[in-house]
PDB file of C-alpha atoms in Angstrom:
ATOM      1  CA  UNK A   1       2.840 -12.988   8.077  1.00 33.00           C
ATOM      2  CA  UNK A   2       4.370 -11.042   5.109  1.00 34.00           C
ATOM      3  CA  UNK A   3       3.496  -7.462   4.847  1.00 40.00           C
ATOM      4  CA  UNK A   4       4.564  -4.913   2.281  1.00 46.00           C
ATOM      5  CA  UNK A   5       5.527  -1.413   3.471  1.00 44.00           C
ATOM      6  CA  UNK A   6       5.567   0.461   0.203  1.00 45.00           C
ATOM      7  CA  UNK A   7       2.130   1.569  -0.972  1.00 49.00           C
ATOM      8  CA  UNK A   8       1.355   4.406   1.408  1.00 50.00           C
ATOM      9  CA  UNK A   9       5.036   5.023   1.957  1.00 51.00           C
ATOM     10  CA  UNK A  10       5.556   5.450  -1.764  1.00 48.00           C
ATOM     11  CA  UNK A  11       2.698   7.933  -1.978  1.00 49.00           C
ATOM     12  CA  UNK A  12       4.170   9.941   0.853  1.00 50.00           C
ATOM     13  CA  UNK A  13       7.498  10.089  -0.857  1.00 51.00           C
ATOM     14  CA  UNK A  14       5.960  10.903  -4.274  1.00 53.00           C
ATOM     15  CA  UNK A  15       3.805  13.679  -2.942  1.00 52.00           C
ATOM     16  CA  UNK A  16       6.393  15.199  -0.623  1.00 50.00           C
ATOM     17  CA  UNK A  17       9.118  15.076  -3.213  1.00 53.00           C
ATOM     18  CA  UNK A  18       6.754  16.512  -5.790  1.00 54.00           C
ATOM     19  CA  UNK A  19       5.722  19.320  -3.419  1.00 49.00           C
ATOM     20  CA  UNK A  20       9.377  20.042  -2.794  1.00 48.00           C
ATOM     21  CA  UNK A  21      10.013  20.187  -6.568  1.00 47.00           C
ATOM     22  CA  UNK A  22       7.089  22.504  -6.973  1.00 45.00           C
ATOM     23  CA  UNK A  23       8.317  24.828  -4.287  1.00 41.00           C
ATOM     24  CA  UNK A  24      11.735  24.937  -6.035  1.00 40.00           C
ATOM     25  CA  UNK A  25      10.028  25.643  -9.405  1.00 39.00           C
ATOM     26  CA  UNK A  26       7.832  28.301  -7.903  1.00 42.00           C
ATOM     27  CA  UNK A  27      10.753  29.997  -6.134  1.00 37.00           C
ATOM     28  CA  UNK A  28      12.918  29.844  -9.292  1.00 35.00           C
ATOM     29  CA  UNK A  29      10.105  31.334 -11.279  1.00 32.00           C
ATOM     30  CA  UNK A  30       9.735  34.091  -8.790  1.00 33.00           C
ATOM     31  CA  UNK A  31       6.986  33.182  -6.665  1.00 35.00           C
ATOM     32  CA  UNK A  32       1.015  -3.488   1.541  1.00 38.00           C
ATOM     33  CA  UNK A  33      -0.056  -7.616   1.565  1.00 37.00           C
ATOM     34  CA  UNK A  34       0.225 -10.288   3.590  1.00 39.00           C
ATOM     35  CA  UNK A  35      -2.286 -12.652   5.011  1.00 38.00           C
ATOM     36  CA  UNK A  36      -2.919 -12.867   8.722  1.00 43.00           C
ATOM     37  CA  UNK A  37      -0.587 -14.695  11.100  1.00 42.00           C
ATOM     38  CA  UNK A  38      -0.768 -18.418  11.623  1.00 42.00           C
ATOM     39  CA  UNK A  39      -3.438 -19.351  14.070  1.00 44.00           C
ATOM     40  CA  UNK A  40      -2.240 -20.325  17.568  1.00 49.00           C
ATOM     41  CA  UNK A  41      -2.161 -24.026  18.466  1.00 48.00           C
ATOM     42  CA  UNK A  42      -5.634 -25.544  19.109  1.00 52.00           C
ATOM     43  CA  UNK A  43      -6.924 -24.551  22.532  1.00 63.00           C
ATOM     44  CA  UNK A  44      -4.146 -21.976  22.991  1.00 81.00           C
ATOM     45  CA  UNK A  45      -5.350 -18.534  23.965  1.00 89.00           C
ATOM     46  CA  UNK A  46      -3.985 -15.912  21.494  1.00 92.00           C
ATOM     47  CA  UNK A  47      -1.582 -13.436  22.881  1.00 95.00           C
ATOM     48  CA  UNK A  48      -2.391  -9.697  22.693  1.00 96.00           C
ATOM     49  CA  UNK A  49       0.164  -9.403  19.866  1.00 96.00           C
ATOM     50  CA  UNK A  50      -1.427 -12.309  17.915  1.00 96.00           C
ATOM     51  CA  UNK A  51      -4.862 -10.736  18.415  1.00 96.00           C
ATOM     52  CA  UNK A  52      -3.676  -7.487  16.964  1.00 96.00           C
ATOM     53  CA  UNK A  53      -1.923  -9.124  14.056  1.00 96.00           C
ATOM     54  CA  UNK A  54      -5.179 -11.148  13.325  1.00 96.00           C
ATOM     55  CA  UNK A  55      -7.079  -7.852  13.322  1.00 97.00           C
ATOM     56  CA  UNK A  56      -4.897  -6.198  10.559  1.00 96.00           C
ATOM     57  CA  UNK A  57      -6.901  -6.072   7.262  1.00 95.00           C
ATOM     58  CA  UNK A  58      -5.870  -8.420   4.506  1.00 92.00           C
ATOM     59  CA  UNK A  59      -6.983  -9.224   1.004  1.00 90.00           C
ATOM     60  CA  UNK A  60     -10.016 -11.362   2.245  1.00 89.00           C
ATOM     61  CA  UNK A  61     -11.606  -8.353   3.937  1.00 89.00           C
ATOM     62  CA  UNK A  62     -14.376  -6.274   2.440  1.00 92.00           C
ATOM     63  CA  UNK A  63     -13.989  -2.688   1.364  1.00 96.00           C
ATOM     64  CA  UNK A  64     -13.007  -0.098   4.026  1.00 97.00           C
ATOM     65  CA  UNK A  65     -11.854   3.503   4.527  1.00 97.00           C
ATOM     66  CA  UNK A  66      -8.339   4.545   5.569  1.00 95.00           C
ATOM     67  CA  UNK A  67      -6.901   7.552   7.175  1.00 95.00           C
ATOM     68  CA  UNK A  68      -3.420   8.252   8.404  1.00 91.00           C
ATOM     69  CA  UNK A  69      -0.972  11.056   9.304  1.00 89.00           C
ATOM     70  CA  UNK A  70       2.636  11.587  10.227  1.00 85.00           C
ATOM     71  CA  UNK A  71       4.750  14.664  11.025  1.00 81.00           C
ATOM     72  CA  UNK A  72       3.598  16.762   8.142  1.00 76.00           C
ATOM     73  CA  UNK A  73       1.105  14.973   5.914  1.00 80.00           C
ATOM     74  CA  UNK A  74      -2.406  13.650   6.009  1.00 85.00           C
ATOM     75  CA  UNK A  75      -3.518  10.699   3.952  1.00 89.00           C
ATOM     76  CA  UNK A  76      -6.997   9.318   3.438  1.00 93.00           C
ATOM     77  CA  UNK A  77      -8.870   7.079   1.051  1.00 94.00           C
ATOM     78  CA  UNK A  78     -10.609   3.755   0.113  1.00 96.00           C
ATOM     79  CA  UNK A  79      -9.314   0.186  -0.117  1.00 96.00           C
ATOM     80  CA  UNK A  80     -11.090  -2.479  -2.085  1.00 96.00           C
ATOM     81  CA  UNK A  81      -9.337  -5.798  -1.924  1.00 95.00           C
ATOM     82  CA  UNK A  82     -11.677  -7.594  -4.367  1.00 95.00           C
ATOM     83  CA  UNK A  83     -10.902  -5.033  -7.023  1.00 95.00           C
ATOM     84  CA  UNK A  84      -7.208  -4.754  -6.030  1.00 94.00           C
ATOM     85  CA  UNK A  85      -8.212  -1.141  -5.775  1.00 95.00           C
ATOM     86  CA  UNK A  86      -7.006   1.763  -3.711  1.00 94.00           C
ATOM     87  CA  UNK A  87      -7.871   5.476  -3.853  1.00 95.00           C
ATOM     88  CA  UNK A  88      -5.440   7.469  -1.783  1.00 91.00           C
ATOM     89  CA  UNK A  89      -5.273  11.269  -1.264  1.00 92.00           C
ATOM     90  CA  UNK A  90      -2.450  13.137   0.355  1.00 88.00           C
ATOM     91  CA  UNK A  91      -2.426  16.773   1.333  1.00 86.00           C
ATOM     92  CA  UNK A  92       0.877  18.548   1.805  1.00 82.00           C
ATOM     93  CA  UNK A  93       1.090  22.222   2.931  1.00 80.00           C
ATOM     94  CA  UNK A  94       4.041  24.555   2.293  1.00 80.00           C
ATOM     95  CA  UNK A  95       3.651  27.187   4.960  1.00 79.00           C
ATOM     96  CA  UNK A  96       6.372  29.422   3.485  1.00 82.00           C
ATOM     97  CA  UNK A  97       4.615  29.624   0.082  1.00 81.00           C
ATOM     98  CA  UNK A  98       1.078  29.283   1.437  1.00 83.00           C
ATOM     99  CA  UNK A  99       0.621  26.558  -1.140  1.00 85.00           C
ATOM    100  CA  UNK A 100      -1.295  23.368  -0.550  1.00 86.00           C
ATOM    101  CA  UNK A 101      -0.869  20.426  -2.859  1.00 86.00           C
ATOM    102  CA  UNK A 102      -3.672  17.757  -2.942  1.00 90.00           C
ATOM    103  CA  UNK A 103      -2.610  14.737  -4.878  1.00 91.00           C
ATOM    104  CA  UNK A 104      -4.877  11.592  -5.354  1.00 92.00           C
ATOM    105  CA  UNK A 105      -3.747   8.318  -6.835  1.00 92.00           C
ATOM    106  CA  UNK A 106      -6.277   5.725  -7.958  1.00 94.00           C
ATOM    107  CA  UNK A 107      -5.115   2.141  -8.402  1.00 93.00           C
ATOM    108  CA  UNK A 108      -7.127  -0.631  -9.929  1.00 95.00           C
ATOM    109  CA  UNK A 109      -5.057  -3.750 -10.411  1.00 90.00           C
ATOM    110  CA  UNK A 110      -2.077  -2.779 -12.731  1.00 89.00           C
ATOM    111  CA  UNK A 111      -3.550   0.615 -13.805  1.00 93.00           C
ATOM    112  CA  UNK A 112      -2.904   3.914 -12.045  1.00 93.00           C
ATOM    113  CA  UNK A 113      -4.352   7.431 -12.354  1.00 95.00           C
ATOM    114  CA  UNK A 114      -3.687  10.589 -10.574  1.00 94.00           C
ATOM    115  CA  UNK A 115      -5.377  14.081  -9.793  1.00 95.00           C
ATOM    116  CA  UNK A 116      -3.579  17.066  -8.580  1.00 92.00           C
ATOM    117  CA  UNK A 117      -5.084  20.221  -7.196  1.00 90.00           C
ATOM    118  CA  UNK A 118      -3.314  23.360  -5.910  1.00 87.00           C
ATOM    119  CA  UNK A 119      -4.823  25.898  -3.532  1.00 87.00           C
ATOM    120  CA  UNK A 120      -3.326  29.086  -2.243  1.00 86.00           C
ATOM    121  CA  UNK A 121      -1.582  29.453  -5.555  1.00 76.00           C
ATOM    122  CA  UNK A 122      -2.700  33.011  -6.265  1.00 80.00           C
ATOM    123  CA  UNK A 123       0.297  35.060  -7.373  1.00 78.00           C
ATOM    124  CA  UNK A 124       2.500  32.062  -7.848  1.00 78.00           C
ATOM    125  CA  UNK A 125       3.920  31.097 -11.234  1.00 78.00           C
ATOM    126  CA  UNK A 126       5.582  27.974 -12.482  1.00 80.00           C
ATOM    127  CA  UNK A 127       2.844  25.586 -11.391  1.00 82.00           C
ATOM    128  CA  UNK A 128       1.754  23.024 -14.042  1.00 85.00           C
ATOM    129  CA  UNK A 129      -1.663  23.330 -15.537  1.00 88.00           C
ATOM    130  CA  UNK A 130      -3.441  20.071 -15.410  1.00 92.00           C
ATOM    131  CA  UNK A 131      -6.900  18.873 -16.390  1.00 93.00           C
ATOM    132  CA  UNK A 132      -9.409  18.316 -13.595  1.00 93.00           C
ATOM    133  CA  UNK A 133      -9.782  14.637 -14.623  1.00 95.00           C
ATOM    134  CA  UNK A 134      -8.237  11.340 -13.647  1.00 97.00           C
ATOM    135  CA  UNK A 135      -4.967  11.169 -15.482  1.00 97.00           C
ATOM    136  CA  UNK A 136      -3.857   7.722 -16.456  1.00 97.00           C
ATOM    137  CA  UNK A 137      -0.166   7.244 -16.102  1.00 93.00           C
ATOM    138  CA  UNK A 138       2.196   5.202 -18.338  1.00 93.00           C
ATOM    139  CA  UNK A 139       4.786   3.843 -15.980  1.00 87.00           C
ATOM    140  CA  UNK A 140       7.251   3.590 -18.900  1.00 88.00           C
ATOM    141  CA  UNK A 141       7.240   7.488 -19.005  1.00 90.00           C
ATOM    142  CA  UNK A 142       8.214   7.876 -15.380  1.00 87.00           C
ATOM    143  CA  UNK A 143      11.781   8.571 -14.642  1.00 84.00           C
ATOM    144  CA  UNK A 144      11.440   6.249 -11.574  1.00 78.00           C
ATOM    145  CA  UNK A 145       8.983   3.513 -12.448  1.00 68.00           C
ATOM    146  CA  UNK A 146       8.818   2.662  -8.743  1.00 66.00           C
ATOM    147  CA  UNK A 147       7.393   6.159  -8.031  1.00 60.00           C
ATOM    148  CA  UNK A 148       3.878   5.375  -8.883  1.00 68.00           C
ATOM    149  CA  UNK A 149       2.073   3.244  -6.216  1.00 74.00           C
ATOM    150  CA  UNK A 150       0.780  -0.158  -7.061  1.00 82.00           C
ATOM    151  CA  UNK A 151      -1.556  -2.603  -5.408  1.00 87.00           C
ATOM    152  CA  UNK A 152       0.372  -4.381  -2.686  1.00 86.00           C
ATOM    153  CA  UNK A 153      -2.332  -5.538  -0.280  1.00 89.00           C
ATOM    154  CA  UNK A 154      -5.017  -4.172   1.847  1.00 93.00           C
ATOM    155  CA  UNK A 155      -2.807  -2.951   4.805  1.00 93.00           C
ATOM    156  CA  UNK A 156      -1.938   0.310   3.154  1.00 91.00           C
ATOM    157  CA  UNK A 157      -1.152   1.917   6.535  1.00 90.00           C
ATOM    158  CA  UNK A 158       1.579  -0.595   7.210  1.00 91.00           C
ATOM    159  CA  UNK A 159       0.005  -1.606  10.585  1.00 94.00           C
ATOM    160  CA  UNK A 160       1.132  -5.183  10.114  1.00 94.00           C
ATOM    161  CA  UNK A 161       4.894  -4.595   9.785  1.00 92.00           C
ATOM    162  CA  UNK A 162       4.801  -2.275  12.845  1.00 94.00           C
ATOM    163  CA  UNK A 163       2.833  -4.697  15.084  1.00 96.00           C
ATOM    164  CA  UNK A 164       5.096  -7.514  14.028  1.00 95.00           C
ATOM    165  CA  UNK A 165       7.972  -5.528  15.441  1.00 95.00           C
ATOM    166  CA  UNK A 166       6.279  -4.962  18.774  1.00 96.00           C
ATOM    167  CA  UNK A 167       8.426  -6.183  21.672  1.00 93.00           C
ATOM    168  CA  UNK A 168       5.712  -5.698  24.289  1.00 89.00           C
ATOM    169  CA  UNK A 169       1.959  -5.707  23.841  1.00 95.00           C
ATOM    170  CA  UNK A 170      -0.560  -5.483  26.779  1.00 96.00           C
ATOM    171  CA  UNK A 171      -4.330  -5.682  26.613  1.00 96.00           C
ATOM    172  CA  UNK A 172      -5.839  -2.694  28.361  1.00 95.00           C
ATOM    173  CA  UNK A 173      -9.548  -3.734  28.247  1.00 90.00           C
ATOM    174  CA  UNK A 174     -12.374  -2.889  25.962  1.00 91.00           C
ATOM    175  CA  UNK A 175     -10.377  -4.035  22.913  1.00 95.00           C
ATOM    176  CA  UNK A 176      -7.587  -1.542  23.539  1.00 97.00           C
ATOM    177  CA  UNK A 177      -3.849  -2.355  23.539  1.00 98.00           C
ATOM    178  CA  UNK A 178      -0.532  -0.687  24.279  1.00 98.00           C
ATOM    179  CA  UNK A 179       3.109  -1.475  24.120  1.00 97.00           C
ATOM    180  CA  UNK A 180       6.385  -0.722  22.466  1.00 97.00           C
ATOM    181  CA  UNK A 181       7.643  -1.285  18.860  1.00 95.00           C
ATOM    182  CA  UNK A 182      11.301  -1.815  17.764  1.00 95.00           C
ATOM    183  CA  UNK A 183      11.365   0.165  14.509  1.00 92.00           C
ATOM    184  CA  UNK A 184      14.751  -1.395  13.660  1.00 90.00           C
ATOM    185  CA  UNK A 185      13.265  -4.914  13.427  1.00 89.00           C
ATOM    186  CA  UNK A 186      12.021  -6.542  10.293  1.00 84.00           C
ATOM    187  CA  UNK A 187      10.573  -4.232   7.778  1.00 84.00           C
ATOM    188  CA  UNK A 188       9.249  -1.712  10.243  1.00 85.00           C
ATOM    189  CA  UNK A 189      12.137   0.595   9.432  1.00 79.00           C
ATOM    190  CA  UNK A 190      10.707   1.086   5.995  1.00 80.00           C
ATOM    191  CA  UNK A 191       7.613   2.827   7.313  1.00 80.00           C
ATOM    192  CA  UNK A 192       9.629   5.904   8.257  1.00 77.00           C
ATOM    193  CA  UNK A 193      12.085   7.755   6.125  1.00 73.00           C
ATOM    194  CA  UNK A 194      15.797   7.180   6.531  1.00 76.00           C
ATOM    195  CA  UNK A 195      16.436  10.585   8.101  1.00 80.00           C
ATOM    196  CA  UNK A 196      13.868   9.934  10.849  1.00 80.00           C
ATOM    197  CA  UNK A 197      15.312   6.584  11.588  1.00 83.00           C
ATOM    198  CA  UNK A 198      18.846   7.969  11.793  1.00 85.00           C
ATOM    199  CA  UNK A 199      17.709  10.788  14.104  1.00 87.00           C
ATOM    200  CA  UNK A 200      15.929   8.475  16.513  1.00 89.00           C
ATOM    201  CA  UNK A 201      18.871   6.447  17.032  1.00 90.00           C
ATOM    202  CA  UNK A 202      18.574   4.119  20.075  1.00 91.00           C
ATOM    203  CA  UNK A 203      15.070   5.465  20.765  1.00 91.00           C
ATOM    204  CA  UNK A 204      13.823   3.636  17.673  1.00 91.00           C
ATOM    205  CA  UNK A 205      14.072   0.302  19.559  1.00 94.00           C
ATOM    206  CA  UNK A 206      11.299   1.247  21.963  1.00 95.00           C
ATOM    207  CA  UNK A 207       8.665   3.509  20.456  1.00 95.00           C
ATOM    208  CA  UNK A 208       5.391   3.511  22.469  1.00 97.00           C
ATOM    209  CA  UNK A 209       2.134   2.657  20.691  1.00 97.00           C
ATOM    210  CA  UNK A 210      -1.550   2.089  21.336  1.00 98.00           C
ATOM    211  CA  UNK A 211      -4.099   0.286  19.248  1.00 98.00           C
ATOM    212  CA  UNK A 212      -7.798  -0.401  19.205  1.00 98.00           C
ATOM    213  CA  UNK A 213      -9.817  -3.274  17.710  1.00 97.00           C
ATOM    214  CA  UNK A 214     -13.484  -2.708  16.624  1.00 96.00           C
ATOM    215  CA  UNK A 215     -16.388  -4.901  17.824  1.00 94.00           C
ATOM    216  CA  UNK A 216     -16.085  -6.746  14.450  1.00 93.00           C
ATOM    217  CA  UNK A 217     -12.605  -7.908  15.352  1.00 94.00           C
ATOM    218  CA  UNK A 218     -10.954  -5.612  12.801  1.00 96.00           C
ATOM    219  CA  UNK A 219      -8.145  -3.143  13.617  1.00 97.00           C
ATOM    220  CA  UNK A 220      -9.564   0.331  13.887  1.00 98.00           C
ATOM    221  CA  UNK A 221      -6.638   2.480  14.996  1.00 98.00           C
ATOM    222  CA  UNK A 222      -2.882   2.284  15.519  1.00 97.00           C
ATOM    223  CA  UNK A 223      -0.897   5.227  16.990  1.00 97.00           C
ATOM    224  CA  UNK A 224       2.836   5.469  17.407  1.00 95.00           C
ATOM    225  CA  UNK A 225       4.268   8.315  19.511  1.00 95.00           C
ATOM    226  CA  UNK A 226       7.513   9.291  17.878  1.00 92.00           C
ATOM    227  CA  UNK A 227       9.796  11.312  20.238  1.00 92.00           C
ATOM    228  CA  UNK A 228      11.579  14.443  19.206  1.00 91.00           C
ATOM    229  CA  UNK A 229      14.993  13.628  17.636  1.00 89.00           C
ATOM    230  CA  UNK A 230      17.535  15.936  15.984  1.00 86.00           C
ATOM    231  CA  UNK A 231      15.663  18.413  13.897  1.00 86.00           C
ATOM    232  CA  UNK A 232      12.469  16.322  14.081  1.00 85.00           C
ATOM    233  CA  UNK A 233       9.763  17.350  16.463  1.00 89.00           C
ATOM    234  CA  UNK A 234       7.719  14.761  18.291  1.00 91.00           C
ATOM    235  CA  UNK A 235       4.715  13.627  16.470  1.00 90.00           C
ATOM    236  CA  UNK A 236       2.072  10.835  16.290  1.00 93.00           C
ATOM    237  CA  UNK A 237       2.088   8.335  13.342  1.00 93.00           C
ATOM    238  CA  UNK A 238      -1.567   7.391  13.042  1.00 94.00           C
ATOM    239  CA  UNK A 239      -3.374   4.698  11.000  1.00 94.00           C
ATOM    240  CA  UNK A 240      -7.140   4.339  11.030  1.00 97.00           C
ATOM    241  CA  UNK A 241      -9.237   1.700   9.289  1.00 97.00           C
ATOM    242  CA  UNK A 242     -13.087   1.961   9.426  1.00 96.00           C
ATOM    243  CA  UNK A 243     -16.339   1.192   7.624  1.00 96.00           C
ATOM    244  CA  UNK A 244     -15.295  -2.441   6.883  1.00 96.00           C
ATOM    245  CA  UNK A 245     -17.686  -3.943   4.306  1.00 93.00           C
ATOM    246  CA  UNK A 246     -19.660  -0.727   3.780  1.00 93.00           C
ATOM    247  CA  UNK A 247     -17.171   1.647   2.117  1.00 96.00           C
ATOM    248  CA  UNK A 248     -17.697   2.496  -1.621  1.00 96.00           C
ATOM    249  CA  UNK A 249     -16.228   0.314  -4.374  1.00 96.00           C
ATOM    250  CA  UNK A 250     -12.996   1.417  -6.091  1.00 96.00           C
ATOM    251  CA  UNK A 251     -13.565   1.385  -9.834  1.00 96.00           C
ATOM    252  CA  UNK A 252     -11.616   2.508 -12.913  1.00 97.00           C
ATOM    253  CA  UNK A 253     -12.847   5.912 -14.163  1.00 96.00           C
ATOM    254  CA  UNK A 254     -14.438   5.962 -17.648  1.00 95.00           C
ATOM    255  CA  UNK A 255     -15.629   8.392 -20.360  1.00 96.00           C
ATOM    256  CA  UNK A 256     -15.062  12.035 -19.771  1.00 96.00           C
ATOM    257  CA  UNK A 257     -13.926  11.476 -16.165  1.00 96.00           C
ATOM    258  CA  UNK A 258     -10.464  10.250 -17.402  1.00 97.00           C
ATOM    259  CA  UNK A 259      -7.831  10.885 -20.002  1.00 97.00           C
ATOM    260  CA  UNK A 260      -4.209   9.922 -20.714  1.00 97.00           C
ATOM    261  CA  UNK A 261      -1.833  11.922 -18.611  1.00 96.00           C
ATOM    262  CA  UNK A 262      -0.314  14.947 -20.457  1.00 96.00           C
ATOM    263  CA  UNK A 263       3.282  15.781 -20.634  1.00 94.00           C
ATOM    264  CA  UNK A 264       2.958  18.267 -17.753  1.00 92.00           C
ATOM    265  CA  UNK A 265       1.899  15.446 -15.398  1.00 92.00           C
ATOM    266  CA  UNK A 266       5.021  13.563 -16.155  1.00 90.00           C
ATOM    267  CA  UNK A 267       7.160  16.687 -15.825  1.00 88.00           C
ATOM    268  CA  UNK A 268       5.606  17.135 -12.378  1.00 86.00           C
ATOM    269  CA  UNK A 269       6.288  13.603 -11.201  1.00 86.00           C
ATOM    270  CA  UNK A 270       9.733  13.382 -12.752  1.00 85.00           C
ATOM    271  CA  UNK A 271      10.786  16.563 -11.002  1.00 74.00           C
TER     272      UNK A 271
END
């Protein structure tokens, strides 16, 4: 099973780095996808880990909703494998400034748009003024072409790489599971940022997790309990998938709902 770990991770890095750049500007101004795992041999009962891996969404699944969170961000949106489409929104709060940045990326195949909204910005200067429309990005105008997310598979919450790195999985009944994950194994380390991994040290080899599978056999929730380490407080890394087959379609915006991104949008993303 090959899983990518970049789509949601990219968005987290894009938005948090953008928020950090915004904070600096304001202050200066004065104010995944892989397919499922190979099936067990005929007649063999799948292990709990194999059952969980088989439940991870892939490109053959219907549309579904996604939600996730880590130590300081919340992410939500839609995934539409048939359209190679994702709509992901991240909210980042700067408690010191009282500023909340809400950034949404819309991906349909190779095309990408964004929307940005600031709240709590009264009295702050230096924030870019952007149209309230979908702003289509030209990757060639980005200082880091890898910054904008792309379609990399249905498992946008990176559940697959994490479960693949599980060293112990037990079934707890009623489609619930628990165990430990070695975040240093495979591509699991890419789910967290480098600072977090360094701070965790040896603890990264046995991070406890729980998971739930819905009645339809699809993964509904995965939760990692990250311990406190260094300057990082303990927190839960949560991935939720729901409404399989009934979530709205992801489509490219048309007409007055969209426009080419203005220079201010690239200035924002390029820091």
